[in-house]
Amino acid sequence: MKQLVILAGGQGSRMGAHLGGLPKVMAPFGGKPLLQHQLELGARHGFTDAVLLVGHGADVIEAHFGDGASLGLRLRCLRDVRPLGTAGALLHALPQLAERFAVLYGDTLLDVDLARLWTWHQAADAALTLFLHPNDHPHDSDLVEVDEADQVVAFHPHPHPAGTPLPNLANAALYVVERRALEALSPRKADLARDVFPELLARGTRLMGYRSPEYIKDMGTPERHARVTADFESGRPARSSLGAPRPGVLLDRDGTLNRHVGHLKRAEDLELLDGVGAAVRRLNQAGLRTALVTNQPVVARGECSDAELRRIHARLESLLGQQGAYLDRLYVCPHHPDAGFPGERPELKGPCACRKPGVALVERAARELHLDLRESWLVGDTTGDVRTAHAAGLRSVLVRTGEAGGDARFGDRPDYVFLSLGEAVDFILEGHAALSARLAPLAARLRPGDWVGVGGLAHAGKSTASTVLRELLRARGQPAALVSLDNWIRSVGARRSGGLSDSFDYEAIQDALDRLRAGERLRLPWYDRATRTRHENGDTLALSPDEVLIVEGVPALDVPGLLPRLDLKLYVEAPEEARRERFVKDRRWRGQDEAAARALYAAREEGEHPLVRSTRARADVVLEGAV
């Protein structure tokens, strides 16, 4: 037997007038009472017995639900006319409850896989399991701290001490309980979260925290009721369910969320990058699951303890929480492959599967958050992040913050590049879908073996459009490859005249494309924008006869030997002001001051840009406003 206990005896003093005298559990959602939603959820997840601990409004509740047969449940109402608090009501009813039961507060709307929670509790061998989740208001929430094994180590009721970093894991008022864990406690007026759980922890009881992104919110005030009603009507609870895979955004830490300071060892040194809180909040509001995936070798090297790492991440979550943002989960690799550091931890040295570009952290996130990796994203500031994304089947986004790809450890080309996390989130939430809709007709025109040239001025959005076009083709079952002509930019010391055909090695481009068409497997070069150097150890590529090849770059519609081979010529252009500002920001990222960057842009307006603009006349299609 699986038993669900619902605390449904609240007075509802703050909601009385709002609900016309109805008890809170009878608040209507979608044409039926909140309590009915809860009972139906329990029945869907295999609960056969339900116990309602009722007080205020008991007659209304009993008259509506009867014995529960219409819901497929055995339903009992246990009345208690004395207000005993959440703990008192439960402890008073304890002799009539099963050996194991789930507890749910009657004023919460939820869409939680209760069977999954129940099974997790059993596997954890817990005396009591608390359902925990991050939220957008940790400052006024009862927070719970767990260790690396998800065992509860501390409770932090609000109000919280000012300036104290705390993990954003809120007690969501959903529990699985072994009756024996409570039997030593005497019935009394008390609160579960503030009185009983700290007492159990002090006694050494094994309390575990089950972390989940699923929807559960209380509606105990008129303001919260309005918010929960809006969520319900928008379908947000169902979108948060673990019942179906969902897209997510995995985020690197240092240089992506917070300022890169080398090896971060102290919580006090963590500072969010500008705009990060707002960007993560937008992902939360859109219903995309978010998770941190980070290498932290400072632990293996003995430079940062496990406790200090928890403090660092508590500060990260506190700073995000101050801006109404949160991460669903935090995944950390503490290992380091090399030995020889003073104070190192031998048990954490050596190779592992979780250190990026290994994919174990991504796989764990996909498993625990039920992610659809094909529709998910990994955003980071290093080539290691890009390689991780490619190995795991995610869309890769490189941001020009932190190391900005300047680590140059791998030659992997990111799918998308943006100057900041805010820009990346704009594209993930809006730009990607809009650009996909505009390019879909072109994808439908292409046939197996076609070649596409995508040209235009720098920073117009060529690479972004080309990547989206490749995604659309692959989604149609059409093999497609992408080659960036930026791979053949000459190293800065090898340029002479400064013209377009001097900056790009036209001869090498034509030779490589000839060999690709002949079926050879090529080792492509790659260009490091940070050092302005071309390297010859990039990705390998071979084309099958039916594969569509997309060739993108400033000279894509200018290389003489390429033009006759193109079945579709696409010119991408963007508003001049937006493109100029992106150019200046890119040059500033490379270390050039703003005045010098604007002067260089003006020089290119006189020299290179007119030539590139002239290639627009060769295009079959012009894509406007791509940035």
Short mmCIF file of C-alpha atoms in Angstrom, two decimals, residues 264-609:
data_model
loop_
_atom_site.label_atom_id
_atom_site.label_comp_id
_atom_site.label_asym_id
_atom_site.label_seq_id
_atom_site.Cartn_x
_atom_site.Cartn_y
_atom_site.Cartn_z
CA LEU A 264 38.81 30.46 -7.73
CA LYS A 265 39.48 29.24 -4.18
CA ARG A 266 37.41 31.48 -1.89
CA ALA A 267 33.73 32.34 -1.87
CA GLU A 268 34.54 36.02 -1.33
CA ASP A 269 36.27 36.17 -4.73
CA LEU A 270 33.21 35.14 -6.73
CA GLU A 271 31.55 38.01 -8.61
CA LEU A 272 28.79 37.61 -11.18
CA LEU A 273 29.39 39.00 -14.65
CA ASP A 274 27.14 41.89 -15.68
CA GLY A 275 23.77 40.73 -16.97
CA VAL A 276 24.12 37.11 -15.85
CA GLY A 277 21.32 37.22 -13.28
CA ALA A 278 18.85 38.66 -15.78
CA ALA A 279 19.89 36.13 -18.42
CA VAL A 280 19.44 33.11 -16.14
CA ARG A 281 16.13 34.52 -14.88
CA ARG A 282 14.87 34.66 -18.47
CA LEU A 283 15.75 30.99 -18.93
CA ASN A 284 13.89 30.15 -15.71
CA GLN A 285 10.81 32.09 -16.79
CA ALA A 286 10.82 30.38 -20.17
CA GLY A 287 10.75 26.96 -18.51
CA LEU A 288 14.17 25.80 -19.73
CA ARG A 289 16.01 23.66 -17.22
CA THR A 290 19.35 25.11 -16.21
CA ALA A 291 22.35 23.38 -14.69
CA LEU A 292 25.95 24.20 -13.89
CA VAL A 293 28.64 21.88 -15.32
CA THR A 294 32.09 22.83 -14.11
CA ASN A 295 35.60 21.46 -13.65
CA GLN A 296 37.00 22.39 -10.24
CA PRO A 297 40.48 20.84 -10.02
CA VAL A 298 41.29 23.16 -7.09
CA VAL A 299 39.66 20.48 -4.90
CA ALA A 300 41.97 17.70 -6.09
CA ARG A 301 44.97 19.99 -5.81
CA GLY A 302 44.17 20.68 -2.18
CA GLU A 303 43.66 24.40 -2.78
CA CYS A 304 39.95 24.39 -1.90
CA SER A 305 38.14 22.14 0.58
CA ASP A 306 34.77 20.51 -0.08
CA ALA A 307 33.24 22.84 2.49
CA GLU A 308 34.71 25.93 0.82
CA LEU A 309 33.47 24.76 -2.58
CA ARG A 310 29.99 24.51 -1.06
CA ARG A 311 30.42 28.09 0.21
CA ILE A 312 31.49 29.24 -3.25
CA HIS A 313 28.42 27.70 -4.83
CA ALA A 314 26.19 28.97 -2.04
CA ARG A 315 27.44 32.47 -2.84
CA LEU A 316 26.80 31.89 -6.55
CA GLU A 317 23.24 30.80 -5.81
CA SER A 318 22.69 33.66 -3.35
CA LEU A 319 23.85 36.26 -5.87
CA LEU A 320 21.63 34.75 -8.57
CA GLY A 321 18.73 34.56 -6.11
CA GLN A 322 19.05 38.26 -5.35
CA GLN A 323 18.20 38.83 -9.01
CA GLY A 324 15.31 36.36 -9.05
CA ALA A 325 17.31 33.63 -10.84
CA TYR A 326 18.30 30.06 -10.00
CA LEU A 327 20.04 26.95 -11.30
CA ASP A 328 18.14 23.68 -11.20
CA ARG A 329 21.26 21.65 -10.41
CA LEU A 330 25.00 22.09 -9.92
CA TYR A 331 27.33 19.39 -11.28
CA VAL A 332 31.02 19.50 -10.38
CA CYS A 333 34.09 17.50 -11.35
CA PRO A 334 36.61 17.81 -8.46
CA HIS A 335 39.35 15.73 -10.16
CA HIS A 336 42.70 16.63 -11.69
CA PRO A 337 44.71 14.35 -14.00
CA ASP A 338 48.19 15.45 -12.85
CA ALA A 339 50.00 14.90 -9.56
CA GLY A 340 52.69 16.95 -7.85
CA PHE A 341 50.74 19.72 -6.08
CA PRO A 342 51.42 20.49 -2.39
CA GLY A 343 48.50 19.32 -0.27
CA GLU A 344 46.86 17.44 -3.14
CA ARG A 345 44.23 14.76 -2.50
CA PRO A 346 45.45 11.47 -4.00
CA GLU A 347 41.96 9.97 -4.17
CA LEU A 348 40.94 12.71 -6.62
CA LYS A 349 43.97 12.50 -8.91
CA GLY A 350 44.07 10.78 -12.26
CA PRO A 351 41.79 10.50 -15.28
CA CYS A 352 38.02 10.54 -14.87
CA ALA A 353 34.93 10.56 -17.09
CA CYS A 354 33.43 13.74 -15.61
CA ARG A 355 36.21 16.26 -16.30
CA LYS A 356 35.23 18.27 -19.38
CA PRO A 357 35.60 17.55 -22.26
CA GLY A 358 34.42 14.25 -20.78
CA VAL A 359 30.64 13.99 -20.89
CA ALA A 360 29.74 12.28 -17.58
CA LEU A 361 28.44 15.51 -16.01
CA VAL A 362 26.27 16.18 -19.07
CA GLU A 363 24.96 12.63 -19.03
CA ARG A 364 24.10 12.90 -15.35
CA ALA A 365 22.28 16.19 -15.95
CA ALA A 366 20.36 14.61 -18.83
CA ARG A 367 19.39 11.67 -16.64
CA GLU A 368 18.37 13.60 -13.53
CA LEU A 369 16.71 16.54 -15.29
CA HIS A 370 15.33 14.42 -18.17
CA LEU A 371 16.85 16.62 -20.86
CA ASP A 372 16.39 16.30 -24.60
CA LEU A 373 20.05 16.74 -25.49
CA ARG A 374 19.33 17.31 -29.19
CA GLU A 375 17.36 20.43 -28.27
CA SER A 376 19.64 21.54 -25.44
CA TRP A 377 22.58 23.91 -25.26
CA LEU A 378 25.94 24.14 -23.54
CA VAL A 379 27.27 27.66 -23.00
CA GLY A 380 30.89 28.20 -22.00
CA ASP A 381 33.98 30.30 -22.55
CA THR A 382 36.53 27.64 -23.54
CA THR A 383 37.19 25.28 -26.42
CA GLY A 384 36.87 22.49 -23.86
CA ASP A 385 33.23 23.48 -23.37
CA VAL A 386 32.73 23.42 -27.13
CA ARG A 387 34.24 19.95 -27.43
CA THR A 388 32.11 18.71 -24.52
CA ALA A 389 28.96 19.93 -26.25
CA HIS A 390 29.90 18.25 -29.52
CA ALA A 391 30.78 14.96 -27.81
CA ALA A 392 27.46 14.93 -25.93
CA GLY A 393 25.27 15.98 -28.86
CA LEU A 394 24.39 19.46 -27.57
CA ARG A 395 24.36 22.76 -29.40
CA SER A 396 27.55 24.59 -28.45
CA VAL A 397 27.72 28.29 -27.62
CA LEU A 398 31.02 30.10 -27.00
CA VAL A 399 30.78 33.41 -25.14
CA ARG A 400 33.44 36.09 -25.48
CA THR A 401 33.81 36.51 -21.72
CA GLY A 402 36.32 34.82 -19.45
CA GLU A 403 38.81 32.94 -21.59
CA ALA A 404 36.59 33.58 -24.63
CA GLY A 405 38.01 30.55 -26.45
CA GLY A 406 41.55 31.83 -25.93
CA ASP A 407 42.54 28.61 -24.14
CA ALA A 408 42.96 27.16 -27.69
CA ARG A 409 43.22 23.61 -26.31
CA PHE A 410 40.98 22.19 -29.02
CA GLY A 411 40.25 23.11 -32.62
CA ASP A 412 36.50 22.50 -32.33
CA ARG A 413 34.45 25.23 -33.95
CA PRO A 414 31.50 26.38 -31.81
CA ASP A 415 28.05 26.25 -33.34
CA TYR A 416 27.35 29.79 -32.16
CA VAL A 417 29.43 32.65 -30.76
CA PHE A 418 28.06 35.56 -28.74
CA LEU A 419 29.69 38.36 -26.81
CA SER A 420 27.89 37.63 -23.51
CA LEU A 421 25.52 35.22 -21.82
CA GLY A 422 22.74 37.77 -22.26
CA GLU A 423 23.21 37.73 -26.04
CA ALA A 424 23.32 33.94 -26.04
CA VAL A 425 20.05 33.72 -24.08
CA ASP A 426 18.38 36.19 -26.44
CA PHE A 427 19.24 33.86 -29.32
CA ILE A 428 18.30 30.65 -27.47
CA LEU A 429 14.88 32.00 -26.49
CA GLU A 430 13.97 34.06 -29.55
CA GLY A 431 16.55 34.37 -32.30
CA HIS A 432 17.00 30.69 -33.02
CA ALA A 433 13.32 30.01 -33.66
CA ALA A 434 12.89 33.20 -35.72
CA LEU A 435 15.92 32.47 -37.90
CA SER A 436 14.86 28.85 -38.33
CA ALA A 437 11.48 29.97 -39.65
CA ARG A 438 13.12 32.32 -42.17
CA LEU A 439 15.61 29.74 -43.42
CA ALA A 440 13.21 26.78 -43.60
CA PRO A 441 12.12 27.55 -47.21
CA LEU A 442 15.78 27.57 -48.31
CA ALA A 443 16.41 24.24 -46.61
CA ALA A 444 13.44 22.79 -48.49
CA ARG A 445 14.96 23.92 -51.83
CA LEU A 446 18.27 22.15 -51.37
CA ARG A 447 18.97 18.72 -52.82
CA PRO A 448 21.53 16.05 -51.94
CA GLY A 449 25.02 17.07 -53.00
CA ASP A 450 24.24 20.80 -53.33
CA TRP A 451 26.79 23.41 -52.30
CA VAL A 452 25.70 26.65 -50.60
CA GLY A 453 27.79 29.81 -50.29
CA VAL A 454 26.95 32.19 -47.43
CA GLY A 455 28.71 35.57 -47.72
CA GLY A 456 28.45 39.07 -46.36
CA LEU A 457 30.26 41.58 -44.19
CA ALA A 458 31.91 40.59 -40.93
CA HIS A 459 29.55 40.43 -37.91
CA ALA A 460 26.43 40.29 -40.09
CA GLY A 461 25.37 36.86 -38.75
CA LYS A 462 26.71 34.55 -41.48
CA SER A 463 27.98 31.80 -39.22
CA THR A 464 24.78 31.86 -37.15
CA ALA A 465 22.59 31.59 -40.26
CA SER A 466 24.78 28.82 -41.68
CA THR A 467 24.59 26.75 -38.51
CA VAL A 468 20.81 27.09 -38.34
CA LEU A 469 20.57 26.07 -42.02
CA ARG A 470 22.66 22.98 -41.29
CA GLU A 471 20.39 22.10 -38.34
CA LEU A 472 17.30 22.41 -40.54
CA LEU A 473 18.78 20.14 -43.20
CA ARG A 474 19.78 17.50 -40.68
CA ALA A 475 16.32 17.65 -39.11
CA ARG A 476 14.93 16.77 -42.57
CA GLY A 477 17.24 13.77 -42.72
CA GLN A 478 19.59 15.47 -45.18
CA PRO A 479 23.31 15.08 -44.32
CA ALA A 480 24.99 18.48 -44.22
CA ALA A 481 28.46 19.82 -43.42
CA LEU A 482 29.66 23.33 -42.68
CA VAL A 483 33.02 24.86 -43.53
CA SER A 484 34.02 28.31 -42.33
CA LEU A 485 36.38 30.26 -44.56
CA ASP A 486 37.69 31.91 -41.39
CA ASN A 487 39.77 28.72 -41.09
CA TRP A 488 41.92 30.10 -43.93
CA ILE A 489 42.55 33.58 -42.53
CA ARG A 490 46.29 34.11 -42.71
CA SER A 491 48.22 34.68 -39.51
CA VAL A 492 48.71 38.38 -38.98
CA GLY A 493 52.45 38.23 -39.72
CA ALA A 494 51.85 36.55 -43.10
CA ARG A 495 49.68 39.32 -44.56
CA ARG A 496 51.03 41.85 -46.99
CA SER A 497 48.60 44.17 -48.77
CA GLY A 498 45.73 43.98 -46.30
CA GLY A 499 43.15 43.28 -49.04
CA LEU A 500 40.44 40.62 -48.84
CA SER A 501 42.33 38.07 -50.96
CA ASP A 502 45.41 38.71 -48.83
CA SER A 503 43.69 38.26 -45.47
CA PHE A 504 42.10 35.03 -46.74
CA ASP A 505 44.28 32.43 -48.45
CA TYR A 506 42.19 32.02 -51.64
CA GLU A 507 44.59 29.49 -53.16
CA ALA A 508 44.45 27.22 -50.10
CA ILE A 509 40.65 27.57 -49.97
CA GLN A 510 40.26 26.45 -53.58
CA ASP A 511 42.68 23.57 -53.12
CA ALA A 512 40.85 22.32 -50.02
CA LEU A 513 37.44 22.52 -51.69
CA ASP A 514 38.75 20.69 -54.78
CA ARG A 515 40.00 17.88 -52.58
CA LEU A 516 36.74 17.72 -50.63
CA ARG A 517 34.77 17.44 -53.87
CA ALA A 518 37.11 14.63 -54.93
CA GLY A 519 36.18 12.70 -51.79
CA GLU A 520 39.38 13.20 -49.79
CA ARG A 521 39.38 13.42 -46.00
CA LEU A 522 40.98 16.72 -45.01
CA ARG A 523 42.55 18.04 -41.86
CA LEU A 524 41.13 21.58 -41.76
CA PRO A 525 43.11 24.50 -40.37
CA TRP A 526 41.60 26.83 -37.78
CA TYR A 527 42.11 30.47 -36.91
CA ASP A 528 42.63 31.65 -33.34
CA ARG A 529 40.99 35.08 -33.20
CA ALA A 530 42.57 35.94 -29.87
CA THR A 531 46.17 35.51 -31.10
CA ARG A 532 45.37 36.17 -34.81
CA THR A 533 47.20 32.98 -35.73
CA ARG A 534 46.26 30.15 -38.11
CA HIS A 535 46.85 26.56 -36.95
CA GLU A 536 46.83 23.44 -39.09
CA ASN A 537 45.49 20.92 -36.55
CA GLY A 538 41.75 21.47 -36.74
CA ASP A 539 38.87 19.07 -37.35
CA THR A 540 38.88 16.49 -40.13
CA LEU A 541 36.18 16.47 -42.79
CA ALA A 542 35.17 14.22 -45.65
CA LEU A 543 32.04 14.66 -47.78
CA SER A 544 29.71 11.92 -48.90
CA PRO A 545 28.28 12.36 -52.43
CA ASP A 546 24.80 13.22 -51.12
CA GLU A 547 25.97 15.65 -48.43
CA VAL A 548 25.06 19.33 -48.66
CA LEU A 549 28.10 21.54 -48.07
CA ILE A 550 27.61 25.01 -46.60
CA VAL A 551 30.62 27.30 -47.13
CA GLU A 552 30.39 30.48 -45.10
CA GLY A 553 32.64 33.49 -44.73
CA VAL A 554 33.24 37.05 -45.84
CA PRO A 555 34.70 35.96 -49.24
CA ALA A 556 32.25 33.10 -49.88
CA LEU A 557 30.82 34.92 -52.90
CA ASP A 558 34.22 36.20 -54.08
CA VAL A 559 36.59 33.20 -54.27
CA PRO A 560 36.78 32.64 -58.06
CA GLY A 561 37.12 28.89 -57.98
CA LEU A 562 34.18 28.48 -55.60
CA LEU A 563 31.50 30.53 -57.33
CA PRO A 564 30.79 28.15 -60.27
CA ARG A 565 30.27 25.26 -57.87
CA LEU A 566 27.59 26.95 -55.75
CA ASP A 567 24.00 25.78 -56.23
CA LEU A 568 22.71 28.48 -53.88
CA LYS A 569 24.36 31.80 -53.09
CA LEU A 570 23.13 33.53 -49.91
CA TYR A 571 24.18 37.02 -48.86
CA VAL A 572 23.59 37.93 -45.22
CA GLU A 573 23.35 41.54 -44.16
CA ALA A 574 22.51 43.29 -40.91
CA PRO A 575 21.70 46.83 -39.78
CA GLU A 576 24.86 48.89 -40.08
CA GLU A 577 24.80 50.26 -36.54
CA ALA A 578 24.32 46.85 -34.95
CA ARG A 579 27.07 45.32 -37.07
CA ARG A 580 29.48 48.17 -36.30
CA GLU A 581 28.87 47.86 -32.56
CA ARG A 582 29.49 44.13 -32.68
CA PHE A 583 32.74 44.80 -34.56
CA VAL A 584 33.88 47.28 -31.90
CA LYS A 585 32.99 44.94 -29.04
CA ASP A 586 34.84 42.10 -30.76
CA ARG A 587 37.98 44.23 -31.18
CA ARG A 588 37.78 45.38 -27.57
CA TRP A 589 37.59 41.74 -26.50
CA ARG A 590 40.85 41.25 -28.42
CA GLY A 591 42.49 44.02 -26.41
CA GLN A 592 42.07 46.97 -28.76
CA ASP A 593 40.77 50.24 -27.28
CA GLU A 594 37.50 51.63 -28.58
CA ALA A 595 39.05 54.53 -30.51
CA ALA A 596 41.43 52.21 -32.37
CA ALA A 597 38.58 49.78 -33.09
CA ARG A 598 36.42 52.52 -34.60
CA ALA A 599 39.34 53.77 -36.64
CA LEU A 600 39.93 50.27 -38.01
CA TYR A 601 36.26 49.97 -38.90
CA ALA A 602 36.42 53.29 -40.76
CA ALA A 603 39.48 52.07 -42.68
CA ARG A 604 37.66 48.91 -43.71
CA GLU A 605 34.72 51.02 -44.87
CA GLU A 606 37.16 52.64 -47.29
CA GLY A 607 38.92 49.44 -48.35
CA GLU A 608 37.45 45.99 -47.78
CA HIS A 609 33.74 46.66 -47.23
#
